[in-house]
């Protein structure tokens, strides 16, 4: 004879399940900066060689089939990571990806278009499944307010960067990614936007998120 389960017990079980951490990056170990601040290591203290291939337009230009071929090739060649930009440099907000999807509605960083980001989901997931970390640039620097360069357009600002960061952190915070802010631009004049973006990512991805900065060439 089955006995009725009290509603309070069901709620307690649901709460316990909800509190469990989601699987992280298809079980790739978390990375952290070593104690001497000079290298990367796994959370267990094992040294990690960050050998990344740069494919800035990976999410924007490649179909799923092409992306899988690329990832398989890089894994076979011994790479441990790939680097790519979620909102690409070359007409990234105005030219559709391989599936015909744009990243945002009306070029608005607070209105992500689901189909575009599902494509990003697929590629990041496929990379992790193949043992590859993803060095993820949220956006190329040319879309950030204060950037100085050709064809720069200030669509990401101190006012909307935090919301975009929260979206990204919520979506990819449990994936095996290393956050790379910057996007090949001088940081001067853009600090407020980058800090807001970083704060948004950290809020939803966690304070232990591994994050770095990609400045313009010849700068540190």
mmCIF file of N, CA and C in Angstrom, residues 47-139:
data_model
loop_
_atom_site.group_PDB
_atom_site.id
_atom_site.type_symbol
_atom_site.label_atom_id
_atom_site.label_comp_id
_atom_site.label_asym_id
_atom_site.label_seq_id
_atom_site.Cartn_x
_atom_site.Cartn_y
_atom_site.Cartn_z
ATOM 1 N N UNK A 47 48.623 21.290 -12.932
ATOM 2 C CA UNK A 47 48.970 22.334 -13.910
ATOM 3 C C UNK A 47 48.184 22.171 -15.208
ATOM 4 N N UNK A 48 47.774 23.289 -15.781
ATOM 5 C CA UNK A 48 46.994 23.261 -17.016
ATOM 6 C C UNK A 48 47.688 24.104 -18.075
ATOM 7 N N UNK A 49 47.930 23.504 -19.241
ATOM 8 C CA UNK A 49 48.522 24.224 -20.362
ATOM 9 C C UNK A 49 47.404 24.817 -21.213
ATOM 10 N N UNK A 50 47.336 26.121 -21.247
ATOM 11 C CA UNK A 50 46.324 26.803 -22.061
ATOM 12 C C UNK A 50 46.894 26.983 -23.463
ATOM 13 N N UNK A 51 46.563 26.046 -24.336
ATOM 14 C CA UNK A 51 47.013 26.087 -25.725
ATOM 15 C C UNK A 51 45.774 26.295 -26.585
ATOM 16 N N UNK A 52 45.522 27.547 -26.953
ATOM 17 C CA UNK A 52 44.254 27.893 -27.602
ATOM 18 C C UNK A 52 44.451 28.281 -29.058
ATOM 19 N N UNK A 53 43.524 27.835 -29.878
ATOM 20 C CA UNK A 53 43.449 28.288 -31.263
ATOM 21 C C UNK A 53 42.421 29.412 -31.332
ATOM 22 N N UNK A 54 42.746 30.472 -32.065
ATOM 23 C CA UNK A 54 41.846 31.617 -32.173
ATOM 24 C C UNK A 54 40.953 31.478 -33.395
ATOM 25 N N UNK A 55 39.653 31.501 -33.144
ATOM 26 C CA UNK A 55 38.651 31.441 -34.215
ATOM 27 C C UNK A 55 37.584 32.487 -33.890
ATOM 28 N N UNK A 56 37.981 33.745 -34.004
ATOM 29 C CA UNK A 56 37.108 34.833 -33.549
ATOM 30 C C UNK A 56 35.689 34.730 -34.106
ATOM 31 N N UNK A 57 35.541 34.352 -35.371
ATOM 32 C CA UNK A 57 34.222 34.355 -36.019
ATOM 33 C C UNK A 57 33.522 32.988 -35.963
ATOM 34 N N UNK A 58 33.962 32.135 -35.071
ATOM 35 C CA UNK A 58 33.439 30.766 -34.992
ATOM 36 C C UNK A 58 31.915 30.716 -34.883
ATOM 37 N N UNK A 59 31.348 31.489 -33.981
ATOM 38 C CA UNK A 59 29.899 31.455 -33.770
ATOM 39 C C UNK A 59 29.136 32.142 -34.896
ATOM 40 N N UNK A 60 29.787 33.082 -35.529
ATOM 41 C CA UNK A 60 29.112 33.938 -36.513
ATOM 42 C C UNK A 60 29.118 33.347 -37.916
ATOM 43 N N UNK A 61 30.207 32.690 -38.299
ATOM 44 C CA UNK A 61 30.379 32.273 -39.693
ATOM 45 C C UNK A 61 30.116 30.792 -39.957
ATOM 46 N N UNK A 62 30.377 29.945 -38.987
ATOM 47 C CA UNK A 62 30.334 28.503 -39.241
ATOM 48 C C UNK A 62 28.967 27.900 -38.944
ATOM 49 N N UNK A 63 28.589 26.932 -39.773
ATOM 50 C CA UNK A 63 27.405 26.121 -39.495
ATOM 51 C C UNK A 63 27.760 25.126 -38.395
ATOM 52 N N UNK A 64 26.769 24.417 -37.911
ATOM 53 C CA UNK A 64 27.040 23.414 -36.881
ATOM 54 C C UNK A 64 27.959 22.317 -37.411
ATOM 55 N N UNK A 65 27.716 21.879 -38.616
ATOM 56 C CA UNK A 65 28.552 20.837 -39.207
ATOM 57 C C UNK A 65 29.992 21.314 -39.349
ATOM 58 N N UNK A 66 30.172 22.539 -39.817
ATOM 59 C CA UNK A 66 31.522 23.093 -39.968
ATOM 60 C C UNK A 66 32.190 23.263 -38.614
ATOM 61 N N UNK A 67 31.427 23.700 -37.624
ATOM 62 C CA UNK A 67 31.987 23.881 -36.288
ATOM 63 C C UNK A 67 32.447 22.550 -35.699
ATOM 64 N N UNK A 68 31.670 21.505 -35.883
ATOM 65 C CA UNK A 68 32.057 20.193 -35.374
ATOM 66 C C UNK A 68 33.335 19.695 -36.037
ATOM 67 N N UNK A 69 33.456 19.920 -37.332
ATOM 68 C CA UNK A 69 34.679 19.536 -38.048
ATOM 69 C C UNK A 69 35.874 20.303 -37.492
ATOM 70 N N UNK A 70 35.699 21.593 -37.295
ATOM 71 C CA UNK A 70 36.775 22.433 -36.759
ATOM 72 C C UNK A 70 37.195 21.962 -35.366
ATOM 73 N N UNK A 71 36.236 21.733 -34.491
ATOM 74 C CA UNK A 71 36.545 21.329 -33.123
ATOM 75 C C UNK A 71 37.242 19.971 -33.082
ATOM 76 N N UNK A 72 36.792 19.044 -33.904
ATOM 77 C CA UNK A 72 37.428 17.725 -33.951
ATOM 78 C C UNK A 72 38.881 17.841 -34.407
ATOM 79 N N UNK A 73 39.111 18.703 -35.387
ATOM 80 C CA UNK A 73 40.467 18.901 -35.904
ATOM 81 C C UNK A 73 41.379 19.497 -34.835
ATOM 82 N N UNK A 74 40.894 20.515 -34.149
ATOM 83 C CA UNK A 74 41.721 21.166 -33.127
ATOM 84 C C UNK A 74 41.994 20.225 -31.950
ATOM 85 N N UNK A 75 41.023 19.425 -31.586
ATOM 86 C CA UNK A 75 41.247 18.454 -30.518
ATOM 87 C C UNK A 75 42.316 17.455 -30.933
ATOM 88 N N UNK A 76 42.243 16.969 -32.156
ATOM 89 C CA UNK A 76 43.220 16.000 -32.657
ATOM 90 C C UNK A 76 44.615 16.606 -32.730
ATOM 91 N N UNK A 77 44.702 17.915 -32.937
ATOM 92 C CA UNK A 77 45.990 18.594 -33.028
ATOM 93 C C UNK A 77 46.593 18.913 -31.667
ATOM 94 N N UNK A 78 45.856 18.635 -30.607
ATOM 95 C CA UNK A 78 46.402 18.808 -29.269
ATOM 96 C C UNK A 78 46.067 20.110 -28.576
ATOM 97 N N UNK A 79 45.198 20.915 -29.169
ATOM 98 C CA UNK A 79 44.796 22.148 -28.498
ATOM 99 C C UNK A 79 43.958 21.819 -27.264
ATOM 100 N N UNK A 80 44.014 22.704 -26.275
ATOM 101 C CA UNK A 80 43.205 22.527 -25.066
ATOM 102 C C UNK A 80 42.062 23.531 -24.984
ATOM 103 N N UNK A 81 42.053 24.514 -25.885
ATOM 104 C CA UNK A 81 41.007 25.538 -25.858
ATOM 105 C C UNK A 81 40.869 26.177 -27.231
ATOM 106 N N UNK A 82 39.730 26.808 -27.448
ATOM 107 C CA UNK A 82 39.523 27.653 -28.627
ATOM 108 C C UNK A 82 39.006 28.999 -28.137
ATOM 109 N N UNK A 83 39.329 30.044 -28.870
ATOM 110 C CA UNK A 83 38.908 31.393 -28.505
ATOM 111 C C UNK A 83 37.969 31.937 -29.574
ATOM 112 N N UNK A 84 36.823 32.473 -29.146
ATOM 113 C CA UNK A 84 35.834 32.968 -30.096
ATOM 114 C C UNK A 84 35.044 34.113 -29.471
ATOM 115 N N UNK A 85 34.406 34.908 -30.335
ATOM 116 C CA UNK A 85 33.674 36.101 -29.906
ATOM 117 C C UNK A 85 32.175 35.880 -30.081
ATOM 118 N N UNK A 86 31.413 36.090 -29.023
ATOM 119 C CA UNK A 86 29.966 35.890 -29.102
ATOM 120 C C UNK A 86 29.312 36.895 -30.045
ATOM 121 N N UNK A 87 29.703 38.167 -29.942
ATOM 122 C CA UNK A 87 29.203 39.206 -30.849
ATOM 123 C C UNK A 87 30.391 39.664 -31.683
ATOM 124 N N UNK A 88 30.455 39.186 -32.897
ATOM 125 C CA UNK A 88 31.663 39.279 -33.710
ATOM 126 C C UNK A 88 32.000 40.695 -34.161
ATOM 127 N N UNK A 89 33.252 40.867 -34.543
ATOM 128 C CA UNK A 89 33.744 42.165 -34.998
ATOM 129 C C UNK A 89 33.161 42.560 -36.352
ATOM 130 N N UNK A 90 33.154 41.646 -37.300
ATOM 131 C CA UNK A 90 32.826 41.975 -38.685
ATOM 132 C C UNK A 90 31.320 41.893 -38.919
ATOM 133 N N UNK A 91 30.659 43.025 -38.762
ATOM 134 C CA UNK A 91 29.200 43.131 -38.954
ATOM 135 C C UNK A 91 28.445 42.177 -38.033
ATOM 136 N N UNK A 92 28.987 42.008 -36.844
ATOM 137 C CA UNK A 92 28.440 41.018 -35.926
ATOM 138 C C UNK A 92 27.015 41.245 -35.478
ATOM 139 N N UNK A 93 26.546 42.494 -35.474
ATOM 140 C CA UNK A 93 25.166 42.741 -35.048
ATOM 141 C C UNK A 93 24.223 42.935 -36.232
ATOM 142 N N UNK A 94 24.781 43.055 -37.430
ATOM 143 C CA UNK A 94 23.961 43.375 -38.601
ATOM 144 C C UNK A 94 23.900 42.267 -39.644
ATOM 145 N N UNK A 95 24.847 41.351 -39.588
ATOM 146 C CA UNK A 95 24.898 40.274 -40.573
ATOM 147 C C UNK A 95 24.598 38.956 -39.881
ATOM 148 N N UNK A 96 23.631 38.221 -40.397
ATOM 149 C CA UNK A 96 23.176 36.988 -39.751
ATOM 150 C C UNK A 96 24.259 35.914 -39.735
ATOM 151 N N UNK A 97 24.128 34.997 -38.790
ATOM 152 C CA UNK A 97 25.051 33.867 -38.730
ATOM 153 C C UNK A 97 24.720 32.850 -39.819
ATOM 154 N N UNK A 98 25.370 31.694 -39.771
ATOM 155 C CA UNK A 98 25.190 30.687 -40.822
ATOM 156 C C UNK A 98 23.763 30.161 -40.899
ATOM 157 N N UNK A 99 22.998 30.345 -39.825
ATOM 158 C CA UNK A 99 21.608 29.883 -39.805
ATOM 159 C C UNK A 99 20.612 30.984 -40.162
ATOM 160 N N UNK A 100 21.132 32.180 -40.442
ATOM 161 C CA UNK A 100 20.246 33.289 -40.777
ATOM 162 C C UNK A 100 19.734 34.064 -39.584
ATOM 163 N N UNK A 101 20.413 33.951 -38.432
ATOM 164 C CA UNK A 101 19.944 34.594 -37.204
ATOM 165 C C UNK A 101 20.886 35.708 -36.754
ATOM 166 N N UNK A 102 20.315 36.798 -36.267
ATOM 167 C CA UNK A 102 21.057 37.908 -35.684
ATOM 168 C C UNK A 102 21.119 37.741 -34.168
ATOM 169 N N UNK A 103 22.133 38.342 -33.506
ATOM 170 C CA UNK A 103 22.263 38.149 -32.058
ATOM 171 C C UNK A 103 21.245 38.909 -31.217
ATOM 172 N N UNK A 104 20.716 40.011 -31.757
ATOM 173 C CA UNK A 104 19.818 40.853 -30.969
ATOM 174 C C UNK A 104 18.629 41.324 -31.797
ATOM 175 N N UNK A 105 17.604 41.744 -31.099
ATOM 176 C CA UNK A 105 16.495 42.432 -31.741
ATOM 177 C C UNK A 105 16.841 43.920 -31.828
ATOM 178 N N UNK A 106 16.749 44.475 -33.004
ATOM 179 C CA UNK A 106 16.972 45.911 -33.211
ATOM 180 C C UNK A 106 18.321 46.393 -32.682
ATOM 181 N N UNK A 107 19.347 45.534 -32.781
ATOM 182 C CA UNK A 107 20.716 45.889 -32.387
ATOM 183 C C UNK A 107 20.828 46.258 -30.906
ATOM 184 N N UNK A 108 19.946 45.721 -30.105
ATOM 185 C CA UNK A 108 19.854 46.070 -28.688
ATOM 186 C C UNK A 108 20.451 44.949 -27.839
ATOM 187 N N UNK A 109 21.545 45.248 -27.133
ATOM 188 C CA UNK A 109 22.241 44.242 -26.331
ATOM 189 C C UNK A 109 21.397 43.709 -25.170
ATOM 190 N N UNK A 110 20.302 44.361 -24.851
ATOM 191 C CA UNK A 110 19.428 43.865 -23.787
ATOM 192 C C UNK A 110 18.307 42.983 -24.332
ATOM 193 N N UNK A 111 18.302 42.761 -25.651
ATOM 194 C CA UNK A 111 17.255 41.951 -26.271
ATOM 195 C C UNK A 111 17.867 40.834 -27.121
ATOM 196 N N UNK A 112 18.501 39.860 -26.470
ATOM 197 C CA UNK A 112 19.124 38.759 -27.223
ATOM 198 C C UNK A 112 18.086 37.934 -27.970
ATOM 199 N N UNK A 113 18.435 37.554 -29.196
ATOM 200 C CA UNK A 113 17.555 36.729 -30.032
ATOM 201 C C UNK A 113 17.876 35.257 -29.774
ATOM 202 N N UNK A 114 16.912 34.510 -29.306
ATOM 203 C CA UNK A 114 17.129 33.157 -28.801
ATOM 204 C C UNK A 114 17.803 32.234 -29.816
ATOM 205 N N UNK A 115 17.376 32.258 -31.052
ATOM 206 C CA UNK A 115 17.914 31.331 -32.047
ATOM 207 C C UNK A 115 19.422 31.509 -32.239
ATOM 208 N N UNK A 116 19.878 32.737 -32.262
ATOM 209 C CA UNK A 116 21.318 32.990 -32.408
ATOM 210 C C UNK A 116 22.079 32.361 -31.241
ATOM 211 N N UNK A 117 21.566 32.574 -30.030
ATOM 212 C CA UNK A 117 22.289 32.097 -28.854
ATOM 213 C C UNK A 117 22.189 30.593 -28.687
ATOM 214 N N UNK A 118 21.168 29.980 -29.258
ATOM 215 C CA UNK A 118 21.116 28.518 -29.271
ATOM 216 C C UNK A 118 22.262 27.948 -30.104
ATOM 217 N N UNK A 119 22.643 28.661 -31.148
ATOM 218 C CA UNK A 119 23.781 28.239 -31.973
ATOM 219 C C UNK A 119 25.076 28.343 -31.166
ATOM 220 N N UNK A 120 25.227 29.421 -30.409
ATOM 221 C CA UNK A 120 26.388 29.568 -29.525
ATOM 222 C C UNK A 120 26.383 28.457 -28.475
ATOM 223 N N UNK A 121 25.205 28.180 -27.904
ATOM 224 C CA UNK A 121 25.075 27.083 -26.930
ATOM 225 C C UNK A 121 25.630 25.779 -27.504
ATOM 226 N N UNK A 122 25.200 25.477 -28.716
ATOM 227 C CA UNK A 122 25.576 24.208 -29.345
ATOM 228 C C UNK A 122 27.090 24.099 -29.502
ATOM 229 N N UNK A 123 27.718 25.161 -29.983
ATOM 230 C CA UNK A 123 29.160 25.098 -30.248
ATOM 231 C C UNK A 123 29.959 25.025 -28.953
ATOM 232 N N UNK A 124 29.578 25.808 -27.954
ATOM 233 C CA UNK A 124 30.279 25.736 -26.671
ATOM 234 C C UNK A 124 30.109 24.349 -26.059
ATOM 235 N N UNK A 125 28.901 23.816 -26.105
ATOM 236 C CA UNK A 125 28.669 22.474 -25.584
ATOM 237 C C UNK A 125 29.482 21.423 -26.317
ATOM 238 N N UNK A 126 29.547 21.550 -27.644
ATOM 239 C CA UNK A 126 30.316 20.591 -28.444
ATOM 240 C C UNK A 126 31.802 20.679 -28.127
ATOM 241 N N UNK A 127 32.303 21.892 -27.914
ATOM 242 C CA UNK A 127 33.712 22.061 -27.551
ATOM 243 C C UNK A 127 34.003 21.384 -26.217
ATOM 244 N N UNK A 128 33.174 21.651 -25.227
ATOM 245 C CA UNK A 128 33.362 21.043 -23.908
ATOM 246 C C UNK A 128 33.289 19.526 -23.969
ATOM 247 N N UNK A 129 32.369 18.995 -24.757
ATOM 248 C CA UNK A 129 32.234 17.544 -24.890
ATOM 249 C C UNK A 129 33.492 16.914 -25.468
ATOM 250 N N UNK A 130 34.229 17.681 -26.239
ATOM 251 C CA UNK A 130 35.466 17.187 -26.848
ATOM 252 C C UNK A 130 36.691 17.528 -26.012
ATOM 253 N N UNK A 131 36.469 18.005 -24.805
ATOM 254 C CA UNK A 131 37.573 18.291 -23.904
ATOM 255 C C UNK A 131 38.243 19.617 -24.144
ATOM 256 N N UNK A 132 37.574 20.522 -24.836
ATOM 257 C CA UNK A 132 38.132 21.838 -25.142
ATOM 258 C C UNK A 132 37.444 22.917 -24.309
ATOM 259 N N UNK A 133 38.237 23.745 -23.664
ATOM 260 C CA UNK A 133 37.701 24.930 -23.009
ATOM 261 C C UNK A 133 37.429 25.991 -24.076
ATOM 262 N N UNK A 134 36.583 26.956 -23.739
ATOM 263 C CA UNK A 134 36.290 28.048 -24.663
ATOM 264 C C UNK A 134 36.697 29.369 -24.022
ATOM 265 N N UNK A 135 37.642 30.062 -24.659
ATOM 266 C CA UNK A 135 37.964 31.429 -24.280
ATOM 267 C C UNK A 135 36.916 32.321 -24.920
ATOM 268 N N UNK A 136 35.953 32.778 -24.128
ATOM 269 C CA UNK A 136 34.759 33.432 -24.663
ATOM 270 C C UNK A 136 34.821 34.945 -24.490
ATOM 271 N N UNK A 137 34.904 35.645 -25.606
ATOM 272 C CA UNK A 137 34.774 37.099 -25.597
ATOM 273 C C UNK A 137 33.292 37.439 -25.733
ATOM 274 N N UNK A 138 32.698 38.123 -24.773
ATOM 275 C CA UNK A 138 31.288 38.491 -24.902
ATOM 276 C C UNK A 138 31.008 39.326 -26.141
ATOM 277 N N UNK A 139 31.929 40.231 -26.468
ATOM 278 C CA UNK A 139 31.766 41.097 -27.633
ATOM 279 C C UNK A 139 33.124 41.612 -28.067
#
